[in-house]
Amino acid sequence: YLAPLMREMRAEFDALLVAVLGRAGVTLDHRALMRLVALVDGTVVNSLIEADPDPRAAARTALLAELDT
């Protein structure tokens, strides 16, 4: 169900991420953006597997740590 939706909306999703990050002063090329998305996605999946009570907090922590480097 989600795979076709993501394929259809990927460009719009990426453009929104670029806009949001740009407002925060972060400029990423396409490759760096894909790495950032993979980092957040992987963190959420890992948190769900480990039954973390707050996968969003884990993703937020990983995202902020990555953007801080």
Short mmCIF file of N, CA and C in Angstrom, two decimals:
data_model
loop_
_atom_site.label_atom_id
_atom_site.label_comp_id
_atom_site.label_asym_id
_atom_site.label_seq_id
_atom_site.Cartn_x
_atom_site.Cartn_y
_atom_site.Cartn_z
N TYR A 1 0.81 -1.20 0.00
CA TYR A 1 0.00 0.00 0.00
C TYR A 1 0.86 1.26 0.00
N LEU A 2 1.88 1.32 0.84
CA LEU A 2 2.69 2.53 0.93
C LEU A 2 3.71 2.67 -0.19
N ALA A 3 4.20 1.56 -0.71
CA ALA A 3 5.23 1.65 -1.76
C ALA A 3 4.73 2.40 -2.99
N PRO A 4 3.57 2.08 -3.55
CA PRO A 4 3.10 2.84 -4.71
C PRO A 4 2.87 4.32 -4.38
N LEU A 5 2.36 4.58 -3.20
CA LEU A 5 2.13 5.95 -2.78
C LEU A 5 3.45 6.73 -2.70
N MET A 6 4.46 6.12 -2.10
CA MET A 6 5.76 6.79 -2.00
C MET A 6 6.40 6.99 -3.37
N ARG A 7 6.26 6.02 -4.25
CA ARG A 7 6.82 6.20 -5.60
C ARG A 7 6.14 7.37 -6.30
N GLU A 8 4.84 7.48 -6.11
CA GLU A 8 4.08 8.55 -6.75
C GLU A 8 4.40 9.92 -6.15
N MET A 9 4.64 9.97 -4.86
CA MET A 9 4.81 11.26 -4.18
C MET A 9 6.26 11.57 -3.80
N ARG A 10 7.20 10.74 -4.22
CA ARG A 10 8.60 10.91 -3.80
C ARG A 10 9.16 12.29 -4.12
N ALA A 11 8.94 12.77 -5.32
CA ALA A 11 9.49 14.07 -5.72
C ALA A 11 8.91 15.19 -4.87
N GLU A 12 7.60 15.12 -4.61
CA GLU A 12 6.96 16.15 -3.78
C GLU A 12 7.49 16.08 -2.35
N PHE A 13 7.63 14.89 -1.83
CA PHE A 13 8.15 14.68 -0.48
C PHE A 13 9.57 15.24 -0.36
N ASP A 14 10.42 14.91 -1.34
CA ASP A 14 11.80 15.40 -1.32
C ASP A 14 11.84 16.92 -1.41
N ALA A 15 11.00 17.51 -2.25
CA ALA A 15 10.96 18.96 -2.39
C ALA A 15 10.54 19.63 -1.07
N LEU A 16 9.59 19.03 -0.39
CA LEU A 16 9.17 19.58 0.91
C LEU A 16 10.30 19.49 1.94
N LEU A 17 11.01 18.38 1.95
CA LEU A 17 12.13 18.24 2.87
C LEU A 17 13.22 19.27 2.58
N VAL A 18 13.53 19.46 1.31
CA VAL A 18 14.54 20.45 0.92
C VAL A 18 14.10 21.84 1.36
N ALA A 19 12.82 22.16 1.19
CA ALA A 19 12.31 23.47 1.58
C ALA A 19 12.40 23.67 3.10
N VAL A 20 11.99 22.67 3.86
CA VAL A 20 12.03 22.76 5.32
C VAL A 20 13.47 22.89 5.80
N LEU A 21 14.34 22.04 5.28
CA LEU A 21 15.74 22.10 5.69
C LEU A 21 16.38 23.42 5.27
N GLY A 22 16.00 23.91 4.09
CA GLY A 22 16.53 25.19 3.62
C GLY A 22 16.15 26.33 4.55
N ARG A 23 14.95 26.30 5.06
CA ARG A 23 14.52 27.32 6.04
C ARG A 23 15.36 27.28 7.30
N ALA A 24 15.88 26.10 7.61
CA ALA A 24 16.73 25.94 8.78
C ALA A 24 18.20 26.21 8.45
N GLY A 25 18.47 26.60 7.21
CA GLY A 25 19.84 26.90 6.81
C GLY A 25 20.65 25.68 6.41
N VAL A 26 19.99 24.57 6.15
CA VAL A 26 20.67 23.34 5.76
C VAL A 26 20.46 23.11 4.27
N THR A 27 21.57 23.00 3.55
CA THR A 27 21.51 22.74 2.12
C THR A 27 22.10 21.35 1.85
N LEU A 28 21.31 20.49 1.22
CA LEU A 28 21.76 19.13 0.93
C LEU A 28 21.57 18.83 -0.55
N ASP A 29 22.53 18.11 -1.13
CA ASP A 29 22.31 17.62 -2.48
C ASP A 29 21.42 16.37 -2.40
N HIS A 30 21.01 15.87 -3.55
CA HIS A 30 20.07 14.74 -3.56
C HIS A 30 20.61 13.53 -2.81
N ARG A 31 21.87 13.24 -3.01
CA ARG A 31 22.48 12.07 -2.36
C ARG A 31 22.47 12.22 -0.83
N ALA A 32 22.82 13.40 -0.34
CA ALA A 32 22.82 13.65 1.10
C ALA A 32 21.40 13.60 1.67
N LEU A 33 20.44 14.09 0.91
CA LEU A 33 19.05 14.03 1.34
C LEU A 33 18.59 12.58 1.47
N MET A 34 18.94 11.75 0.50
CA MET A 34 18.56 10.34 0.56
C MET A 34 19.21 9.64 1.76
N ARG A 35 20.47 9.99 2.08
CA ARG A 35 21.13 9.43 3.26
C ARG A 35 20.42 9.85 4.54
N LEU A 36 20.00 11.11 4.60
CA LEU A 36 19.30 11.61 5.77
C LEU A 36 17.96 10.90 5.96
N VAL A 37 17.24 10.73 4.88
CA VAL A 37 15.96 10.01 4.94
C VAL A 37 16.19 8.56 5.38
N ALA A 38 17.23 7.93 4.84
CA ALA A 38 17.54 6.55 5.22
C ALA A 38 17.90 6.46 6.71
N LEU A 39 18.63 7.44 7.20
CA LEU A 39 18.99 7.46 8.62
C LEU A 39 17.73 7.51 9.49
N VAL A 40 16.84 8.42 9.17
CA VAL A 40 15.61 8.57 9.96
C VAL A 40 14.73 7.32 9.83
N ASP A 41 14.55 6.84 8.60
CA ASP A 41 13.74 5.63 8.39
C ASP A 41 14.31 4.45 9.15
N GLY A 42 15.61 4.26 9.06
CA GLY A 42 16.26 3.15 9.75
C GLY A 42 16.13 3.24 11.25
N THR A 43 16.24 4.46 11.77
CA THR A 43 16.09 4.66 13.21
C THR A 43 14.68 4.31 13.66
N VAL A 44 13.69 4.72 12.89
CA VAL A 44 12.30 4.41 13.25
C VAL A 44 12.06 2.90 13.20
N VAL A 45 12.51 2.26 12.13
CA VAL A 45 12.32 0.80 12.01
C VAL A 45 13.01 0.08 13.16
N ASN A 46 14.24 0.48 13.46
CA ASN A 46 14.97 -0.14 14.56
C ASN A 46 14.24 0.06 15.89
N SER A 47 13.72 1.26 16.10
CA SER A 47 12.98 1.54 17.34
C SER A 47 11.73 0.68 17.45
N LEU A 48 11.03 0.50 16.33
CA LEU A 48 9.84 -0.34 16.35
C LEU A 48 10.19 -1.80 16.64
N ILE A 49 11.28 -2.28 16.07
CA ILE A 49 11.72 -3.66 16.31
C ILE A 49 12.08 -3.85 17.78
N GLU A 50 12.73 -2.83 18.35
CA GLU A 50 13.14 -2.92 19.75
C GLU A 50 12.02 -2.54 20.72
N ALA A 51 10.83 -2.27 20.20
CA ALA A 51 9.67 -1.87 21.00
C ALA A 51 9.95 -0.61 21.81
N ASP A 52 10.69 0.31 21.21
CA ASP A 52 10.95 1.61 21.82
C ASP A 52 9.61 2.33 21.97
N PRO A 53 9.32 2.86 23.15
CA PRO A 53 8.03 3.52 23.35
C PRO A 53 7.88 4.84 22.57
N ASP A 54 8.99 5.41 22.08
CA ASP A 54 8.91 6.69 21.38
C ASP A 54 9.85 6.70 20.17
N PRO A 55 9.47 6.02 19.08
CA PRO A 55 10.35 5.99 17.91
C PRO A 55 10.59 7.38 17.31
N ARG A 56 9.64 8.27 17.46
CA ARG A 56 9.83 9.64 16.93
C ARG A 56 10.95 10.35 17.67
N ALA A 57 11.03 10.15 18.96
CA ALA A 57 12.10 10.78 19.73
C ALA A 57 13.46 10.23 19.30
N ALA A 58 13.52 8.94 19.06
CA ALA A 58 14.77 8.34 18.60
C ALA A 58 15.17 8.91 17.23
N ALA A 59 14.18 9.04 16.34
CA ALA A 59 14.46 9.60 15.02
C ALA A 59 14.88 11.06 15.13
N ARG A 60 14.23 11.81 15.99
CA ARG A 60 14.58 13.22 16.20
C ARG A 60 16.01 13.35 16.69
N THR A 61 16.39 12.51 17.64
CA THR A 61 17.74 12.53 18.20
C THR A 61 18.76 12.23 17.11
N ALA A 62 18.50 11.21 16.30
CA ALA A 62 19.43 10.85 15.23
C ALA A 62 19.52 11.96 14.17
N LEU A 63 18.38 12.54 13.82
CA LEU A 63 18.35 13.61 12.83
C LEU A 63 19.12 14.82 13.32
N LEU A 64 18.87 15.25 14.54
CA LEU A 64 19.57 16.41 15.08
C LEU A 64 21.08 16.17 15.20
N ALA A 65 21.45 14.96 15.59
CA ALA A 65 22.87 14.63 15.68
C ALA A 65 23.53 14.69 14.30
N GLU A 66 22.85 14.21 13.29
CA GLU A 66 23.39 14.22 11.94
C GLU A 66 23.49 15.65 11.40
N LEU A 67 22.48 16.45 11.63
CA LEU A 67 22.48 17.82 11.14
C LEU A 67 23.48 18.68 11.89
N ASP A 68 23.84 18.29 13.09
CA ASP A 68 24.80 19.04 13.91
C ASP A 68 26.24 18.81 13.49
N THR A 69 26.48 17.80 12.67
CA THR A 69 27.86 17.48 12.28
C THR A 69 28.30 18.29 11.09
#
